[in-house]
Coordinates of C-alpha atoms in Angstrom, one line a residue:
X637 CA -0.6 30.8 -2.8
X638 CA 0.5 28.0 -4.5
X639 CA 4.8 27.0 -4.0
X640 CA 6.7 29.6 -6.8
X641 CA 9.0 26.7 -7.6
X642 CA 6.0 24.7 -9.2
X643 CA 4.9 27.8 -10.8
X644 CA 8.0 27.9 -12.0
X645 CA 8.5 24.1 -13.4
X646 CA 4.6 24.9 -15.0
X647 CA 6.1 27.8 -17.2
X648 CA 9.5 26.4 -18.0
X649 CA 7.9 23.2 -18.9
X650 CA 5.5 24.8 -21.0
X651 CA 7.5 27.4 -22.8
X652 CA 9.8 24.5 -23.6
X653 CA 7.1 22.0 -25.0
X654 CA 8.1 19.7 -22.2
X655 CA 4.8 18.0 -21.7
X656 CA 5.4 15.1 -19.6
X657 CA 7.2 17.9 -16.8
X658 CA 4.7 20.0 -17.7
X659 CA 2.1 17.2 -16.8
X660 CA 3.9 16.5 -13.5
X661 CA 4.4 19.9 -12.3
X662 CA 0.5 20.4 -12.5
X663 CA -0.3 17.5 -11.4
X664 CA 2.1 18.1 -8.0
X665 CA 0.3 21.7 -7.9
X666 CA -3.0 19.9 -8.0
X667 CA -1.8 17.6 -5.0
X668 CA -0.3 20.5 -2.7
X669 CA -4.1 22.2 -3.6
X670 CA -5.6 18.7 -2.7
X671 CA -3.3 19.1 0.7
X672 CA -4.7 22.1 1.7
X673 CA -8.5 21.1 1.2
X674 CA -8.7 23.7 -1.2
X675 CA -10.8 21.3 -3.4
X676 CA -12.7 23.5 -5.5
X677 CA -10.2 25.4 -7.0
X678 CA -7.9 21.5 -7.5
X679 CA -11.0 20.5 -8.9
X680 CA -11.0 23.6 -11.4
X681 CA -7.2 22.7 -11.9
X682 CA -8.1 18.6 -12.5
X683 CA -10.5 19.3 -15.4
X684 CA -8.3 22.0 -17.1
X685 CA -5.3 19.8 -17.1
X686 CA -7.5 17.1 -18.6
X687 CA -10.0 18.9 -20.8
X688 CA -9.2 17.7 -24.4
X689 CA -13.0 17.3 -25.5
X690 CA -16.0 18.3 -23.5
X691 CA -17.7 15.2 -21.8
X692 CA -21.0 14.6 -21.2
X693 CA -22.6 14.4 -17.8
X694 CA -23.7 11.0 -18.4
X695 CA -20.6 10.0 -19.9
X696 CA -18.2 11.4 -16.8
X697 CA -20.8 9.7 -14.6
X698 CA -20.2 6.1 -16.2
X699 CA -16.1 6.8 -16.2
X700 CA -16.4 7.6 -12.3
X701 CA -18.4 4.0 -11.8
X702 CA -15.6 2.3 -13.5
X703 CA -13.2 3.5 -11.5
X704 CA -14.7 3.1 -8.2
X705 CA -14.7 -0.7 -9.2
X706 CA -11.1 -0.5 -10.3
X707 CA -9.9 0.7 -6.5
X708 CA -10.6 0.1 -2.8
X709 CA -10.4 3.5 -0.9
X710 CA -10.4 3.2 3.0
X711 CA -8.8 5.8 5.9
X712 CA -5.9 4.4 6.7
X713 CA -5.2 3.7 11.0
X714 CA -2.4 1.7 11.5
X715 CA 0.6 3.4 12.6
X716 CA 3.9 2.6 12.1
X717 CA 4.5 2.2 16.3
X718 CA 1.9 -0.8 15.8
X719 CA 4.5 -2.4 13.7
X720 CA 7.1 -5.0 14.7
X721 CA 10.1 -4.3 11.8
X722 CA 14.0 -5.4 11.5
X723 CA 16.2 -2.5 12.5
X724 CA 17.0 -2.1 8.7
X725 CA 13.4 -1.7 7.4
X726 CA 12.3 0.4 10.1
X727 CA 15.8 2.9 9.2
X728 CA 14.5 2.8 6.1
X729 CA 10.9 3.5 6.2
X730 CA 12.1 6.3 7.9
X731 CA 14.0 7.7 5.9
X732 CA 11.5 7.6 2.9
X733 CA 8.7 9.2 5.6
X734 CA 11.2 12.0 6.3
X735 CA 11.8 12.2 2.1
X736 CA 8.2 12.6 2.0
X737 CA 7.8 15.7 4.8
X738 CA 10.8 17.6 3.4
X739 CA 9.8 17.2 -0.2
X740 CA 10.0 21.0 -0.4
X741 CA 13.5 21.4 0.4
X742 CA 14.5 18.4 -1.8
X743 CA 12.4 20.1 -4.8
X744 CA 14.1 23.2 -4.1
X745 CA 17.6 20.9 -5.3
X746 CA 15.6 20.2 -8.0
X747 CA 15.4 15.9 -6.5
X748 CA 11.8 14.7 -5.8
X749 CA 11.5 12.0 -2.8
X750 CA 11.1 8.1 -3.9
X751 CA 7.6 7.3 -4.2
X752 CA 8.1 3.3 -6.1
X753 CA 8.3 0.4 -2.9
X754 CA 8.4 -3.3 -3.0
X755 CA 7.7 -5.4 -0.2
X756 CA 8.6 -8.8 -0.6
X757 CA 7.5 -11.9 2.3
X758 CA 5.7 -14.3 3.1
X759 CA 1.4 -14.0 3.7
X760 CA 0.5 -12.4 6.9
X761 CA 4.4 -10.7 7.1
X762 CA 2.9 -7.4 7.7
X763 CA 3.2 -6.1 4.1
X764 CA -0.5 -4.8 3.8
X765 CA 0.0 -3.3 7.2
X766 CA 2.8 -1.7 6.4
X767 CA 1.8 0.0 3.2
X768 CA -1.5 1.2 5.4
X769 CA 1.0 2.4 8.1
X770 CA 2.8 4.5 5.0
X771 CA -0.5 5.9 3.9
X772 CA -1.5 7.3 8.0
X773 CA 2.1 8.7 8.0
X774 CA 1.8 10.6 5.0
X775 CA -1.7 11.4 6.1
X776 CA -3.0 10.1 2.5
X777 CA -5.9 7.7 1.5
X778 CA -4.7 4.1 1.1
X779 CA -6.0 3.1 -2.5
X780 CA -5.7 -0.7 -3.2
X781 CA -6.0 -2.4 -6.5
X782 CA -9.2 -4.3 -7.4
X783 CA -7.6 -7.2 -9.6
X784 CA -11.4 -8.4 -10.1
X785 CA -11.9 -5.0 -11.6
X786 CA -8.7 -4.7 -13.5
X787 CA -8.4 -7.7 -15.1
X788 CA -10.6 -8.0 -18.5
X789 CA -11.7 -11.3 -20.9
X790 CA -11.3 -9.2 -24.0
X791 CA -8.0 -8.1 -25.3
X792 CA -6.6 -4.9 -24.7
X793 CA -9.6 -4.2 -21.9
X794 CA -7.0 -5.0 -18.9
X795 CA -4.7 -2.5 -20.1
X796 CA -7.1 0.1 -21.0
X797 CA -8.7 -0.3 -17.5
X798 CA -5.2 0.2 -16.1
X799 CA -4.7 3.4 -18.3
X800 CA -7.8 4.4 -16.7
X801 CA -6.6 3.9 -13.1
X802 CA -3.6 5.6 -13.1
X803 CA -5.0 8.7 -15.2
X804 CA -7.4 8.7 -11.6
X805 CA -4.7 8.1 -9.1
X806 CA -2.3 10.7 -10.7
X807 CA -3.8 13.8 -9.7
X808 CA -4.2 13.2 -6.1
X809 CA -1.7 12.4 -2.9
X810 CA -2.1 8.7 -2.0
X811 CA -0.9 5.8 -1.4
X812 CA -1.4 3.2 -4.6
X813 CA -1.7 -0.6 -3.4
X814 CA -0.7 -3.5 -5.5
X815 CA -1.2 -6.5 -3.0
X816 CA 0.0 -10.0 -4.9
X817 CA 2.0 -7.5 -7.6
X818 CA 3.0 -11.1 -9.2
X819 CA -0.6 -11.2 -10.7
X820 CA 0.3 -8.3 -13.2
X821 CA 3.7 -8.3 -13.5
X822 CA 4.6 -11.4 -14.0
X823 CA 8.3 -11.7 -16.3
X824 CA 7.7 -11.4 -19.9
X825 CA 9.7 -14.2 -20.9
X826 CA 7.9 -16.8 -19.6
X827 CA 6.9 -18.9 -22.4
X828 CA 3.7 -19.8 -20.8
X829 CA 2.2 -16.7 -20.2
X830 CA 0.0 -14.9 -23.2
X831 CA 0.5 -12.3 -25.5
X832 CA -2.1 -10.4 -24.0
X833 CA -0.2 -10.5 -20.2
X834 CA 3.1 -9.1 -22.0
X835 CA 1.1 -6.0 -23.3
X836 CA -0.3 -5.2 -19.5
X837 CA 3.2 -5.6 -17.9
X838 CA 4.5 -3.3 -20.5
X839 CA 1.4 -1.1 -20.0
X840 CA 2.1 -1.2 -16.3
X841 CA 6.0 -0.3 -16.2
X842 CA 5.3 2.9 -18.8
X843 CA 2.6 4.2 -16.2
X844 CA 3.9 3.7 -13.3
X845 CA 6.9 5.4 -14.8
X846 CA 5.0 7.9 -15.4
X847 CA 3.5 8.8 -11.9
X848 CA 4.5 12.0 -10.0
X849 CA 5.9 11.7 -6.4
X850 CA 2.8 12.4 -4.6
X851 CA 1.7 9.1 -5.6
X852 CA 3.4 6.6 -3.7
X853 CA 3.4 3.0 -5.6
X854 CA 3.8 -0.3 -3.0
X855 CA 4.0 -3.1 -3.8
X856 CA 4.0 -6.4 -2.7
X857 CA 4.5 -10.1 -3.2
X858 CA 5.0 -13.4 -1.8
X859 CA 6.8 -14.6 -4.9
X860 CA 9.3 -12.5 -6.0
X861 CA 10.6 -15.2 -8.4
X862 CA 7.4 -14.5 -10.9
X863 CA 8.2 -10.6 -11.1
X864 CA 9.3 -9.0 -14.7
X865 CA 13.1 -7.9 -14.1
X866 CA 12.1 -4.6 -15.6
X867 CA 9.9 -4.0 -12.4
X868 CA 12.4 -4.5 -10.3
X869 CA 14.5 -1.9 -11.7
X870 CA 11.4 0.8 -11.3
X871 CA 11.6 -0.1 -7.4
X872 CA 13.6 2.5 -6.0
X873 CA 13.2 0.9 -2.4
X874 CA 13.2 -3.1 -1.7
X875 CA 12.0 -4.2 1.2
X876 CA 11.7 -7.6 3.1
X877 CA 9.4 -8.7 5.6
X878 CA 10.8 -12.2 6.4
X879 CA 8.7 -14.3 9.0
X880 CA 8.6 -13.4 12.5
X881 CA 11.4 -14.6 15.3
X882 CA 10.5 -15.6 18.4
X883 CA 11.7 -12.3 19.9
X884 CA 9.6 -10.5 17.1
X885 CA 6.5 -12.3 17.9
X886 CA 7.2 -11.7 21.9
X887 CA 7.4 -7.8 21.1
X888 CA 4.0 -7.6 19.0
X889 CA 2.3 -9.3 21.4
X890 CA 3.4 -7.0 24.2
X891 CA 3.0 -4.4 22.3
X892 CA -0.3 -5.3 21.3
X893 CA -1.6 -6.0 24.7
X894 CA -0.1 -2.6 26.1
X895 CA -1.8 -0.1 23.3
X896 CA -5.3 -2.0 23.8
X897 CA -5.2 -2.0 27.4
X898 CA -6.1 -6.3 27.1
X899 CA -4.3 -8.7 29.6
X900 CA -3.4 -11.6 27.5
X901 CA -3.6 -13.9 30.5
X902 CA 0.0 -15.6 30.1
X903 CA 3.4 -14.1 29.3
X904 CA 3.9 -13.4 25.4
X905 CA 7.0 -15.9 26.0
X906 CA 4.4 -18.4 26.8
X907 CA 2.0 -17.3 23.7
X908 CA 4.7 -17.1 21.2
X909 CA 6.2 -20.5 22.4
X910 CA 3.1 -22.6 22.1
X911 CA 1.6 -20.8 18.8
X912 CA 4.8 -22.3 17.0
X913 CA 5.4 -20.8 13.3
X914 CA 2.6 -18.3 12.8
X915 CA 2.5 -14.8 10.5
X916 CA 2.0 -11.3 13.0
X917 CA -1.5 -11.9 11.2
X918 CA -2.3 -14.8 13.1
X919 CA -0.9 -13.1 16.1
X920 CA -3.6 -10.5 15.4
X921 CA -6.1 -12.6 15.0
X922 CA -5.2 -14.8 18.0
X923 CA -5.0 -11.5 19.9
X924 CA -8.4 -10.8 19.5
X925 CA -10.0 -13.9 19.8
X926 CA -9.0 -13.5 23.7
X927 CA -9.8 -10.0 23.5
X928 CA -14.0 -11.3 22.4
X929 CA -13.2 -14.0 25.1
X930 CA -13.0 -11.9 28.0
X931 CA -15.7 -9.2 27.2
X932 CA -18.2 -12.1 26.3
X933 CA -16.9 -13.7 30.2
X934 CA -18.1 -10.8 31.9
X935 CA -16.8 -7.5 33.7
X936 CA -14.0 -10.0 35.3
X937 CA -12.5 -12.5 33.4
X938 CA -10.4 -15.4 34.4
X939 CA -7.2 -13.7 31.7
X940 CA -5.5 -17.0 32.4
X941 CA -8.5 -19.8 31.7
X942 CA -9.7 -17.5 28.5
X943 CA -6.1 -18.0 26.9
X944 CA -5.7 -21.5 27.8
X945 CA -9.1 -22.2 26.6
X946 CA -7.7 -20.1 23.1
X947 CA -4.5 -21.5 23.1
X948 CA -6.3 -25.5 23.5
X949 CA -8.4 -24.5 20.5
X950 CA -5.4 -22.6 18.2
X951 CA -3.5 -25.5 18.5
X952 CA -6.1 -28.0 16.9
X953 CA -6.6 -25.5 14.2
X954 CA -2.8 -25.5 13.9
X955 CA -2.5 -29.1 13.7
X956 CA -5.4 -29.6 11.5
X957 CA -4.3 -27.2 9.0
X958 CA -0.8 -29.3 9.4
X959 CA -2.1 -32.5 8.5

């Protein structure tokens, strides 16, 4: 049985001529159908929402392709424990989780929880991560943004594609992935930028606007500086993931070593100190390049002589990428 208070927001809505509530009420009733894997009947509930003119078999089949090249779709694993955040993100992240798992009693106030995040910092920060964290917490597909897909030659196909997505994404709980947001949004006034880009930015802002709760927006960027103002604005949580400390770096790797059961064959003191200035990416991948180490070493690895022997060839690549 479906929540009475949607029920209620669908008839209001509707007796007042209200469609955009009406729209989002539905769409919410859809979701909470979605939720409970009753997918026939959310199905049923999709195409009558939706049904302005009937549509051919081979017509719905083509719109399906095109979105599917318009959106990655994965399960989402990483959880939020994996994660090495400042005191102040990790409070907030919270927070916006525990928005999230009480919507019902928020909706019953008549509030809906903040679904529109940006994370701002530099590559390898932990901003993909994170949003892939929010999407196992939530216990909703992680759905990130194909640019290649999105972005048309012709004008007006890059915001008609985007019209497209979001008409998709609407009716279904997810998380919705813009990874280098700056390539989209970039600020209207920029006298160097087209025509063409100011349309999709303005596009972008009226549908993301435009999303119900259920759909939660991230986004992020390494230069904050290109963003429209008017996207800030929509972002009703800011987040930044500045480059690791020492201390933070010392903490992933421990943590790292202790949830995969991998001894990293020197102190993450050691490790951290003799990396130098890397991202919690690099961490990862230095991480696991130990980790093939040892199981290509045999049953019983020299843990100290594999990281040396990592370490000796991390800090060529480090000083060859320096030069």
């Amino acid at each position: 049985m479906a929540r009475s208070d949607l029920l209620l927001a669908i008839v209001r809505s509707g007796a007042q001529g209200d469609e955009l509530a009406f729209r989002r009420a539905a769409e919410a009733l859809i979701a909470e159908e979605e939720g409970k894997r009753h997918g026939v009947l959310a199905s049923q509930l999709a195409e009558a929402l939706t049904a302005k003119r009937p549509i051919s078999n081979i017509a719905s089949i083509a719109r399906n392709e095109a979105v599917a090249g318009l959106l990655y779709e994965r399960v989402p694993e990483r959880r939020l424990t994996s994660l090495v955040l400042t005191a102040s993100v990790r409070q907030s992240v919270g927070e916006l989780l525990e928005e999230h798992h009480r919507r019902d009693l928020l909706r019953s106030y008549g509030v809906e929880p903040r679904h529109r995040v940006m994370l701002v910092g530099p590559p390898g920060g932990g901003k993909t991560s994170l949003a892939e964290a929010f999407a196992t917490e939530l216990a909703v597909p992680l759905l990130t943004v194909r640019y290649e897909g999105l972005i048309g030659s012709y004008l007006g196909e890059t915001a008609s594609r985007m019209e497209q997505l979001f008409e998709t994404v609407r009716m279904r709980p997810c998380v919705l992935f813009f990874d280098e947001f700056d390539t989209v949004a970039k600020e209207r006034g920029d006298t160097h930028e087209t025509g063409e880009i100011k349309r999709v930015v303005s596009s972008l802002l009226l549908q993301v606007d435009r999303l119900p709760s259920h759909v939660v927006v991230i986004a992020a960027t390494n230069h904050p500086e290109l963003l429209d103002r008017a996207v800030w604005r929509r972002m009703q949580l800011r987040l930044a993931l500045p480059q690791p400390t020492r201390a933070a770096k010392v903490e992933w790797l421990s943590s790292w070593a202790e949830r995969n059961k991998v001894s990293l064959g020197l102190s993450p003191r050691t490790i951290s100190d003799r990396l130098g200035d890397v991202s919690f990416a690099e961490l990862e991948e230095f991480a696991l390049d130990v980790q093939r180490r040892q199981i290509l070493n045999g049953p019983e690895p020299d843990s100290n002589q594999v990281a040396q022997r990592v370490l000796e060839h991390w800090s060529h690549r480090v000083d060859t990428e320096a030069s």
